[in-house]
Amino acid sequence: MRETETTPRRSIAFIGSECYPFVKTGGLGDVMYALPKALAEQNCDVKVIVPLYRCIPQEYKEKMVYRGSFGMDLCSDGRSFHVGIMEYVWDGVVYDFIDNEEFFSAGNPYISLVDDIPKYCYFSKAALAALLYMDWIPDIIHCHDWQAGLVPIFLRTLFADTPLRDAKSVLTIHNLRFQGIYNIPTIKYWTNLPDEVFSIDVLKTGVEDANMLKGGLAYADVITTVSETYAEEIKTPFYGDGLDAHLRHHAYKLRGIVNGIDVVQWDPETDNRLAENYDEKTVLKNKKANKKALQEELGLEVDDGKFVIGLISRLTNQKGLDLVNMILPGLIDGNTQVALLGTGDGYYEDSFRGFENEFKGSVCSCIMYDEGRAHRIYAGSDALLVPSLFEPCGLTQLIAMRYGTVPIVRETGGLKDTVEPYNEFENTGNGFTFDGYDAGLLYDAINRAKTVYFTDRERWDDMVKRDLAKDVSWEASAEKYKNLYLELKPEY
Ligand code: ADP
Ligand code: GLC
């Protein structure tokens, strides 16, 4: 039994804009699902508060129960809005969905800032108002990314005279690239927050803008981010996205806790989306069967001797795709195949479609979002590429290792903290790494991987088994969060 399972019970409200399996566009959705579940196992009482977007599948909506509704003042001209609460309890975690058709009726969570700014101003306040309405006063209010950035500010201003005043706030940065910046009059209108929080040390940025993440960072009791390396990186101008000075100023309350993955959701032994399940004893044989099934599914030449590289990613420049574009033609040598799954910027979607046409049978570019196919690429590939420009944590390299697939990553953020480089002298390590953001270095790392794969299969297979056995679960990191909550709320 872990120590934290017997530590005092703490209650935590998670507030964020997405949560698997209801709605997910990236790793934030995974974390909002897996971390509360892991905390529930460590004597925590967790409520997850997310918007009730229209795109949430009917099968979940059907299981929700009506928890109540009320009107909430929001805007500076007194305009008020309806807040409905729909509840779903699952695996020891309570999910409360904030219902408002005006804000959440679009197909996707994120549309454009014009829509998203009012939506998340509303959501941040409605989440706190819902807690009060339900009379559920948590020890900790744990907010995620800019969409919940205003929560710590609302908590200490418009909610300062409510029972919520005793709660401590934690704000986790999953990605500093997105900050929720808009002109001050608009954000003033949609929040009715007092003038003092529009000062340069809180919300104000530049000449006349407000930055919702920046303000939250100033007001949160603790700031966390999703790996230790990223916690250091964001204090520098290159990774700080304009907030490095602000983060250096608040460095005393900033810490990094690396993400894990849900090892039940991601389990090659039970995953019903795979052609063959496997564990450490059957991995070498059954990964081949999955590779062949994947090649068939994707229209790649079916041959288990080929080196298959997977790439599962949002298609944005964060993910190092410019490097991939530069070297991909050079990789295709008759023995190497690439399976890409992703959606995003049209520029990358087109370039990958182009590679598929040029290298039919060796490159497949699936420009789509498909959970099932993601599982099959993780299982059927030999290696998974994550050459990111920056990567707060990264989950795909963790999932890859869980499936015995060797990650090839750039040494940045969580990639650096989770992938130990292969050491040929000691036969240790989990993957292949490179440091500078440089196409030549990426090319070299892939070639080092290929050399081991084609000339020293025994060593390669050892690494596959090491990866499969590596602990990538949430357990250790959930314990760190629990200890953080206890530190913030020591008295019982
Ligand atoms: P980020 O949050 O920056 O997008 P992460 O590595 O933290 O990156 O998480 C990405 C998550 O999204 C993983 O669970 C990955 O499997 C999933 N994912 C990304 N693109 C797709 C896609 N096109 N289809 C299915 N799953 C995807
Ligand atoms: C962000 C980051 C990613 C991280 C995820 C979950 O989307 O880009 O690196 O793994 O959040 O924390």
Coordinates of C-alpha atoms and ligand atoms in Angstrom, one line a residue:
M1 CA 0.0 0.0 0.0
R2 CA 1.3 3.5 -0.8
E3 CA 1.8 5.9 2.0
T4 CA -0.7 8.4 0.6
E5 CA -3.5 5.9 0.6
T6 CA -3.5 6.2 4.4
T7 CA -2.9 10.0 4.6
P8 CA -5.8 12.2 5.5
R9 CA -8.6 12.5 3.0
R10 CA -8.6 15.7 0.9
S11 CA -11.3 17.0 -1.4
I12 CA -10.3 18.5 -4.8
A13 CA -12.3 20.2 -7.5
F14 CA -10.7 19.8 -11.0
I15 CA -11.7 22.5 -13.3
G16 CA -10.7 22.3 -17.0
S17 CA -12.0 22.5 -20.6
E18 CA -11.8 18.8 -21.6
C19 CA -11.9 15.4 -20.2
Y20 CA -11.6 11.9 -21.8
P21 CA -13.8 10.1 -22.8
F22 CA -16.4 12.8 -23.0
V23 CA -14.3 15.3 -24.9
K24 CA -10.6 15.3 -25.8
T25 CA -8.5 17.2 -28.2
G26 CA -5.1 16.3 -26.7
G27 CA -3.2 15.3 -23.6
L28 CA -5.1 17.7 -21.3
G29 CA -8.2 15.5 -21.8
D30 CA -6.2 12.4 -20.8
V31 CA -4.9 14.0 -17.7
M32 CA -8.3 15.3 -16.6
Y33 CA -9.5 11.7 -16.7
A34 CA -6.5 9.7 -15.4
L35 CA -5.2 11.9 -12.6
P36 CA -8.5 12.3 -10.7
K37 CA -8.9 8.5 -11.0
A38 CA -5.4 7.9 -9.6
L39 CA -6.1 10.5 -6.8
A40 CA -9.4 8.7 -5.9
E41 CA -7.2 5.6 -5.2
Q42 CA -5.0 7.7 -2.9
N43 CA -7.8 8.8 -0.5
C44 CA -9.0 11.9 -2.4
D45 CA -12.5 13.0 -3.0
V46 CA -12.5 14.4 -6.5
K47 CA -15.1 16.3 -8.6
V48 CA -14.2 17.1 -12.2
I49 CA -16.0 20.2 -13.6
V50 CA -16.1 20.5 -17.4
P51 CA -18.5 22.2 -19.9
L52 CA -21.3 20.2 -21.3
Y53 CA -20.4 20.6 -24.9
R54 CA -22.8 19.5 -27.6
C55 CA -20.1 17.1 -29.0
I56 CA -20.1 14.9 -25.9
P57 CA -21.5 11.6 -27.1
Q58 CA -25.1 10.8 -26.4
E59 CA -24.2 7.5 -24.6
Y60 CA -22.6 9.6 -21.8
K61 CA -25.3 12.3 -21.8
E62 CA -27.9 9.6 -21.2
K63 CA -26.2 8.5 -18.0
M64 CA -26.0 12.0 -16.5
V65 CA -28.4 13.1 -13.8
Y66 CA -29.8 16.5 -13.4
R67 CA -28.2 18.1 -10.3
G68 CA -29.9 21.5 -10.4
S69 CA -29.7 24.9 -12.1
F70 CA -29.7 28.6 -11.2
G71 CA -29.1 32.0 -12.8
M72 CA -25.7 33.7 -12.4
D73 CA -24.7 37.3 -12.8
L74 CA -21.7 37.6 -15.1
C75 CA -21.3 40.7 -17.1
S76 CA -20.5 44.3 -16.1
D77 CA -23.9 45.5 -17.4
G78 CA -25.7 43.0 -15.1
R79 CA -26.4 40.4 -17.8
S80 CA -26.9 37.0 -16.2
F81 CA -26.8 33.5 -17.5
H82 CA -28.3 30.1 -16.8
V83 CA -26.1 27.5 -15.2
G84 CA -27.3 23.9 -15.3
I85 CA -25.4 21.0 -13.6
M86 CA -25.5 17.5 -14.9
E87 CA -23.7 14.8 -13.0
Y88 CA -22.1 11.5 -13.8
V89 CA -20.3 9.3 -11.3
W90 CA -17.8 6.8 -12.5
D91 CA -14.8 4.9 -11.1
G92 CA -14.9 6.8 -7.8
V93 CA -14.9 10.2 -9.5
V94 CA -17.8 12.6 -9.7
Y95 CA -18.1 14.5 -13.0
D96 CA -20.2 17.7 -13.0
F97 CA -20.9 19.2 -16.4
I98 CA -21.8 22.8 -16.7
D99 CA -24.8 23.2 -19.0
N100 CA -25.4 26.3 -21.0
E101 CA -26.6 26.1 -24.6
E102 CA -25.5 29.6 -25.6
F103 CA -21.9 28.9 -24.8
F104 CA -21.5 25.2 -25.4
S105 CA -23.6 24.4 -28.4
A106 CA -20.8 24.4 -31.0
G107 CA -19.5 21.1 -32.3
N108 CA -16.0 21.5 -30.8
P109 CA -14.7 22.8 -27.5
Y110 CA -12.4 25.5 -29.2
I111 CA -13.6 27.6 -32.0
S112 CA -11.9 31.0 -32.1
L113 CA -10.9 33.5 -29.4
V114 CA -13.9 35.7 -30.2
D115 CA -16.2 32.8 -29.0
D116 CA -13.8 31.2 -26.6
I117 CA -13.0 34.2 -24.4
P118 CA -16.6 34.8 -23.2
K119 CA -17.2 31.0 -23.0
Y120 CA -14.3 30.4 -20.6
C121 CA -15.0 33.6 -18.6
Y122 CA -18.5 32.2 -18.1
F123 CA -17.2 28.7 -17.4
S124 CA -14.6 29.7 -14.8
K125 CA -17.2 31.6 -12.8
A126 CA -19.9 29.0 -13.3
A127 CA -17.6 26.3 -12.0
L128 CA -17.2 28.1 -8.7
A129 CA -20.9 29.1 -8.5
A130 CA -21.8 25.4 -9.1
L131 CA -19.6 24.3 -6.1
L132 CA -21.4 26.8 -3.9
Y133 CA -24.8 25.8 -5.3
M134 CA -24.0 22.1 -4.5
D135 CA -22.6 23.2 -1.1
W136 CA -19.4 21.3 -1.8
I137 CA -16.5 23.2 -0.5
P138 CA -13.3 21.5 -1.5
D139 CA -9.9 21.8 0.2
I140 CA -8.3 22.4 -3.1
I141 CA -9.5 23.9 -6.4
H142 CA -7.2 22.6 -9.1
C143 CA -7.4 24.5 -12.4
H144 CA -6.0 23.6 -15.7
D145 CA -4.6 25.9 -18.5
W146 CA -5.9 29.3 -19.5
Q147 CA -9.5 28.2 -19.9
A148 CA -9.7 27.9 -16.1
G149 CA -7.1 30.7 -15.5
L150 CA -9.6 33.1 -14.1
V151 CA -10.8 30.7 -11.4
P152 CA -8.0 31.7 -8.9
I153 CA -8.9 35.4 -9.5
F154 CA -12.7 34.9 -9.1
L155 CA -11.9 32.9 -5.9
R156 CA -10.1 35.8 -4.2
T157 CA -12.3 38.6 -5.5
L158 CA -16.0 38.0 -6.3
F159 CA -16.1 34.8 -4.2
A160 CA -13.9 36.1 -1.3
D161 CA -16.9 36.4 1.0
T162 CA -18.2 32.9 0.4
P163 CA -17.4 29.6 2.1
L164 CA -15.0 28.9 -0.9
R165 CA -12.6 31.4 0.6
D166 CA -10.9 28.7 2.6
A167 CA -10.1 26.6 -0.5
K168 CA -6.5 26.8 -1.9
S169 CA -5.9 27.0 -5.6
V170 CA -3.5 25.2 -7.8
L171 CA -3.1 26.1 -11.5
T172 CA -1.4 23.6 -13.8
I173 CA 0.2 24.7 -17.0
H174 CA -0.2 22.0 -19.7
N175 CA 0.9 24.3 -22.5
L176 CA 2.2 27.8 -22.2
R177 CA 1.6 28.5 -25.9
F178 CA -2.1 29.1 -25.2
Q179 CA -2.8 31.9 -22.8
G180 CA -6.2 33.4 -23.5
I181 CA -5.3 36.9 -24.5
Y182 CA -7.9 39.5 -25.4
N183 CA -8.5 43.2 -25.0
I184 CA -9.2 44.4 -21.5
P185 CA -12.6 46.0 -22.1
T186 CA -14.0 42.7 -23.4
I187 CA -12.7 40.6 -20.5
K188 CA -13.9 43.3 -18.1
Y189 CA -17.3 43.1 -19.6
W190 CA -17.5 39.3 -19.5
T191 CA -16.2 39.0 -15.9
N192 CA -17.1 42.2 -14.0
L193 CA -13.8 41.7 -12.2
P194 CA -12.6 44.7 -10.2
D195 CA -10.1 47.1 -11.8
E196 CA -7.3 46.1 -9.5
V197 CA -6.8 42.7 -11.2
F198 CA -6.3 44.4 -14.6
S199 CA -2.9 45.7 -13.4
I200 CA 0.4 44.8 -15.1
D201 CA 1.3 42.3 -12.4
V202 CA -1.9 40.3 -12.8
L203 CA -4.0 40.3 -16.0
K204 CA -2.6 43.1 -18.0
T205 CA -0.2 42.4 -20.8
G206 CA 1.1 44.8 -23.5
V207 CA -0.7 48.0 -23.9
E208 CA -4.4 47.1 -23.6
D209 CA -4.7 43.4 -23.4
A210 CA -5.6 41.0 -20.6
N211 CA -4.0 37.5 -20.3
M212 CA -6.2 35.0 -18.5
L213 CA -3.3 32.6 -17.8
K214 CA -1.0 35.2 -16.6
G215 CA -3.6 36.5 -14.1
G216 CA -4.3 33.0 -12.8
L217 CA -0.6 32.4 -12.3
A218 CA -0.4 35.5 -10.2
Y219 CA -3.4 34.6 -8.0
A220 CA -2.9 30.8 -7.7
D221 CA -1.5 29.5 -4.4
V222 CA 0.7 27.0 -6.3
I223 CA 1.6 26.7 -10.0
T224 CA 2.5 23.4 -11.3
T225 CA 3.5 22.2 -14.8
V226 CA 3.7 18.7 -16.2
S227 CA 7.4 17.9 -16.0
E228 CA 10.4 19.1 -14.0
T229 CA 12.3 20.1 -17.1
Y230 CA 9.5 22.2 -18.5
A231 CA 9.2 23.9 -15.1
E232 CA 12.8 25.1 -15.6
E233 CA 12.5 25.8 -19.4
I234 CA 9.5 28.1 -19.0
K235 CA 11.5 30.5 -16.9
T236 CA 13.6 31.2 -20.0
P237 CA 12.7 33.5 -23.0
F238 CA 12.8 30.7 -25.6
Y239 CA 10.2 28.5 -23.8
G240 CA 8.5 31.2 -21.7
D241 CA 6.2 32.5 -24.5
G242 CA 6.4 36.0 -23.1
L243 CA 5.6 34.9 -19.6
D244 CA 9.2 33.9 -18.5
A245 CA 9.7 37.1 -16.4
H246 CA 6.3 36.6 -14.8
L247 CA 7.2 32.9 -14.1
R248 CA 10.6 33.8 -12.7
H249 CA 8.8 36.3 -10.4
H250 CA 6.5 33.5 -9.2
A251 CA 9.1 30.8 -9.3
Y252 CA 8.9 30.3 -5.5
K253 CA 5.5 28.6 -6.0
L254 CA 6.2 26.8 -9.3
R255 CA 7.0 23.1 -9.5
G256 CA 7.0 20.3 -12.0
I257 CA 5.3 17.0 -11.6
V258 CA 5.5 14.7 -14.6
N259 CA 2.4 13.2 -16.1
G260 CA 1.6 9.5 -16.2
I261 CA -0.9 7.6 -18.3
D262 CA -3.9 5.5 -17.3
V263 CA -2.5 2.0 -17.5
V264 CA -5.9 0.4 -17.7
Q265 CA -7.0 2.4 -20.7
W266 CA -3.6 1.8 -22.3
D267 CA -2.9 -1.9 -21.7
P268 CA -1.6 -4.2 -24.5
E269 CA -2.7 -7.2 -22.5
T270 CA -6.4 -6.3 -22.6
D271 CA -6.8 -3.6 -25.4
N272 CA -9.7 -4.9 -27.5
R273 CA -8.7 -2.7 -30.4
L274 CA -5.6 -4.7 -31.2
A275 CA -5.2 -7.7 -33.6
E276 CA -3.3 -9.6 -30.8
N277 CA -2.9 -8.8 -27.2
Y278 CA 0.5 -9.2 -25.5
D279 CA 2.5 -9.1 -22.3
E280 CA 6.2 -9.3 -21.6
K281 CA 6.3 -13.0 -22.6
T282 CA 4.4 -12.6 -25.9
V283 CA 5.4 -9.1 -27.0
L284 CA 8.0 -10.0 -29.6
K285 CA 5.8 -12.5 -31.4
N286 CA 2.5 -10.6 -31.1
K287 CA 3.9 -7.2 -31.9
K288 CA 4.7 -8.7 -35.3
A289 CA 1.1 -9.7 -35.7
N290 CA 0.0 -6.2 -34.8
K291 CA 2.5 -4.8 -37.3
K292 CA 1.1 -6.9 -40.1
A293 CA -2.5 -6.0 -39.2
L294 CA -1.5 -2.3 -39.2
Q295 CA 0.2 -2.6 -42.5
E296 CA -2.9 -4.1 -44.0
E297 CA -5.2 -1.5 -42.4
L298 CA -3.1 1.4 -43.7
G299 CA -2.3 0.0 -47.2
L300 CA 1.5 -0.3 -46.4
E301 CA 3.5 -3.2 -47.9
V302 CA 2.8 -6.1 -45.6
D303 CA 6.2 -7.3 -44.3
D304 CA 7.1 -7.7 -40.6
G305 CA 10.7 -7.2 -41.4
K306 CA 10.2 -3.5 -42.2
F307 CA 11.0 -0.9 -39.6
V308 CA 7.7 0.9 -38.9
I309 CA 7.8 4.4 -37.4
G310 CA 4.6 5.8 -35.9
L311 CA 3.8 9.4 -35.4
I312 CA 0.6 10.4 -33.6
S313 CA 0.2 14.1 -33.1
R314 CA -1.7 17.3 -33.3
L315 CA -0.2 18.8 -36.5
T316 CA 1.3 22.1 -35.3
N317 CA 4.8 23.4 -35.3
Q318 CA 5.1 22.5 -31.5
K319 CA 5.5 18.9 -32.6
G320 CA 8.7 19.2 -34.6
L321 CA 7.0 18.5 -37.9
D322 CA 9.2 20.9 -39.9
L323 CA 12.1 18.6 -39.0
V324 CA 10.1 15.5 -40.1
N325 CA 9.2 17.2 -43.4
M326 CA 12.9 17.9 -44.1
I327 CA 14.1 14.3 -43.5
L328 CA 11.2 12.1 -44.5
P329 CA 12.2 11.5 -48.1
G330 CA 15.7 10.4 -46.9
L331 CA 14.2 7.9 -44.5
I332 CA 12.3 5.9 -47.2
D333 CA 14.9 3.3 -48.2
G334 CA 12.8 0.3 -48.9
N335 CA 13.1 -1.0 -45.4
T336 CA 11.4 1.8 -43.5
Q337 CA 7.7 2.7 -43.3
V338 CA 6.0 5.7 -41.7
A339 CA 2.5 5.7 -40.2
L340 CA 1.2 9.1 -39.4
L341 CA -2.0 9.9 -37.6
G342 CA -3.0 13.5 -36.9
T343 CA -5.0 16.6 -37.7
G344 CA -4.2 20.3 -37.5
D345 CA -2.5 22.9 -39.6
G346 CA -3.4 22.6 -43.3
Y347 CA 0.2 23.1 -44.2
Y348 CA 1.3 19.9 -42.5
E349 CA -1.8 18.0 -43.5
D350 CA -0.9 18.7 -47.1
S351 CA 2.7 17.9 -46.8
F352 CA 2.0 14.5 -45.3
R353 CA -0.7 13.8 -47.9
G354 CA 2.0 14.6 -50.5
F355 CA 4.5 12.1 -48.9
E356 CA 1.8 9.4 -48.9
N357 CA 1.3 9.9 -52.7
E358 CA 5.0 10.1 -53.4
F359 CA 5.9 7.0 -51.3
K360 CA 2.8 4.8 -51.7
G361 CA 3.1 1.6 -49.7
S362 CA 5.9 3.1 -47.5
V363 CA 4.1 6.1 -46.0
C364 CA 0.5 6.4 -44.8
S365 CA -0.8 9.7 -43.6
C366 CA -4.1 9.4 -41.8
I367 CA -5.4 12.9 -41.6
M368 CA -8.0 12.3 -39.0
Y369 CA -8.7 11.9 -35.3
D370 CA -9.2 8.2 -34.5
E371 CA -8.8 6.7 -31.0
G372 CA -8.9 3.1 -32.3
R373 CA -6.3 3.7 -35.0
A374 CA -4.1 5.4 -32.4
H375 CA -4.1 2.3 -30.3
R376 CA -3.2 0.1 -33.3
I377 CA -0.4 2.4 -34.4
Y378 CA 1.1 2.4 -30.8
A379 CA 1.0 -1.4 -30.9
G380 CA 2.0 -2.1 -34.4
S381 CA 4.9 0.3 -34.8
D382 CA 8.5 -0.5 -33.9
A383 CA 9.3 3.1 -33.0
L384 CA 7.3 6.3 -32.3
L385 CA 8.6 9.7 -33.3
V386 CA 8.2 12.7 -31.0
P387 CA 10.8 15.4 -32.2
S388 CA 9.0 18.3 -30.6
L389 CA 10.2 21.9 -30.6
F390 CA 8.8 22.1 -27.0
E391 CA 6.9 19.5 -25.1
P392 CA 5.5 20.2 -21.6
C393 CA 5.2 16.5 -20.9
G394 CA 4.0 14.5 -23.9
L395 CA 2.0 11.4 -23.5
T396 CA 2.5 9.6 -26.7
Q397 CA 6.1 8.5 -25.8
L398 CA 4.6 7.1 -22.5
I399 CA 1.9 5.2 -24.3
A400 CA 4.5 4.0 -26.9
M401 CA 6.7 2.5 -24.1
R402 CA 3.7 0.9 -22.5
Y403 CA 3.1 -0.9 -25.8
G404 CA 6.8 -1.9 -26.2
T405 CA 7.4 0.7 -28.9
V406 CA 10.7 2.5 -28.8
P407 CA 10.4 6.3 -28.6
I408 CA 12.7 8.6 -30.6
V409 CA 12.4 12.0 -29.0
R410 CA 14.0 15.4 -28.7
E411 CA 15.4 16.1 -25.3
T412 CA 13.0 18.8 -24.2
G413 CA 10.4 19.1 -21.4
G414 CA 8.8 15.8 -20.4
L415 CA 10.4 13.9 -23.2
K416 CA 13.7 14.5 -21.6
D417 CA 12.4 13.4 -18.2
T418 CA 10.7 10.2 -19.3
V419 CA 12.9 8.7 -22.1
E420 CA 16.3 7.5 -20.9
P421 CA 18.7 7.4 -23.9
Y422 CA 19.9 4.0 -25.1
N423 CA 23.4 3.2 -23.9
E424 CA 25.0 0.7 -26.1
F425 CA 27.9 -0.1 -23.7
E426 CA 25.6 -0.9 -20.8
N427 CA 22.6 -2.1 -22.8
T428 CA 20.3 0.3 -20.9
G429 CA 17.8 3.0 -21.8
N430 CA 14.3 3.2 -23.3
G431 CA 14.7 5.1 -26.6
F432 CA 16.8 7.3 -28.9
T433 CA 17.2 11.0 -28.2
F434 CA 18.7 14.1 -29.7
D435 CA 19.2 17.5 -28.2
G436 CA 19.3 20.5 -30.7
Y437 CA 16.3 21.3 -32.8
D438 CA 17.9 20.3 -36.0
A439 CA 16.9 18.0 -38.8
G440 CA 20.3 16.4 -39.1
L441 CA 20.2 15.4 -35.4
L442 CA 16.8 13.9 -35.8
Y443 CA 17.9 12.0 -38.9
D444 CA 20.9 10.7 -37.0
A445 CA 18.8 9.6 -34.1
I446 CA 16.4 7.6 -36.4
N447 CA 19.4 6.0 -38.1
R448 CA 20.9 5.0 -34.8
A449 CA 17.6 3.3 -34.0
K450 CA 17.5 1.6 -37.4
T451 CA 21.1 0.4 -37.0
V452 CA 20.3 -1.3 -33.7
Y453 CA 17.0 -2.7 -35.1
F454 CA 18.6 -4.2 -38.3
T455 CA 22.0 -5.2 -36.9
D456 CA 21.6 -6.0 -33.3
R457 CA 18.0 -7.3 -32.9
E458 CA 18.7 -8.9 -29.5
R459 CA 19.6 -5.5 -28.1
W460 CA 16.5 -4.0 -29.7
D461 CA 14.3 -6.7 -28.3
D462 CA 15.8 -6.1 -24.8
M463 CA 14.8 -2.4 -25.1
V464 CA 11.3 -3.4 -26.2
K465 CA 10.9 -5.5 -23.1
R466 CA 12.4 -2.7 -20.9
D467 CA 9.9 -0.2 -22.3
L468 CA 7.0 -2.6 -21.8
A469 CA 8.0 -3.1 -18.1
K470 CA 8.7 0.6 -17.4
D471 CA 6.3 2.2 -14.9
V472 CA 4.5 5.0 -16.8
S473 CA 1.4 4.9 -14.5
W474 CA 0.1 7.9 -12.5
E475 CA 0.8 6.3 -9.2
A476 CA 4.0 8.1 -8.2
S477 CA 3.0 11.4 -9.6
A478 CA -0.5 11.3 -8.1
E479 CA 1.3 10.8 -4.8
K480 CA 3.2 14.0 -5.4
Y481 CA 0.0 15.9 -6.1
K482 CA -1.6 14.4 -2.9
N483 CA 1.4 15.5 -0.9
L484 CA 1.1 19.0 -2.5
Y485 CA -2.5 19.2 -1.4
L486 CA -1.6 18.1 2.1
E487 CA 1.1 20.7 2.2
L488 CA -1.5 23.4 1.2
K489 CA -4.1 22.1 3.6
P490 CA -2.2 20.5 6.4
E491 CA -4.8 20.9 9.2
Y492 CA -7.6 18.4 9.4
Ligands
ADP1 P1 -0.8 17.3 -26.8 O1 -1.6 17.4 -25.6 O2 0.2 18.4 -26.9 O3 -1.6 17.2 -28.0 P2 0.2 14.7 -25.7 O4 1.3 13.9 -26.1 O5 0.2 15.2 -24.3 O6 0.1 16.0 -26.7 O7 -1.2 14.0 -25.9 C1 -1.8 13.7 -27.1 C2 -2.9 12.7 -26.9 O8 -3.8 12.9 -28.0 C3 -2.5 11.3 -26.9 O9 -3.4 10.5 -26.1 C4 -2.6 10.9 -28.3 O10 -2.8 9.5 -28.5 C5 -3.8 11.6 -28.7 N1 -3.9 12.0 -30.2 C6 -3.3 13.0 -30.8 N2 -3.6 13.0 -32.1 C7 -4.5 12.0 -32.3 C8 -5.3 11.6 -33.4 N3 -5.2 12.1 -34.6 N4 -6.1 10.5 -33.2 C9 -6.2 9.9 -32.0 N5 -5.5 10.3 -30.9 C10 -4.7 11.3 -31.1
GLC2 C1 -0.3 19.7 -23.3 C2 1.1 19.5 -23.8 C3 1.6 18.1 -23.6 C4 1.1 17.5 -22.3 C5 -0.4 17.6 -22.2 C6 -1.0 17.0 -20.9 O1 -1.2 19.6 -24.4 O2 1.3 19.9 -25.1 O3 3.0 18.0 -23.7 O4 1.5 16.1 -22.2 O5 -0.7 19.0 -22.2 O6 -0.4 17.6 -19.7

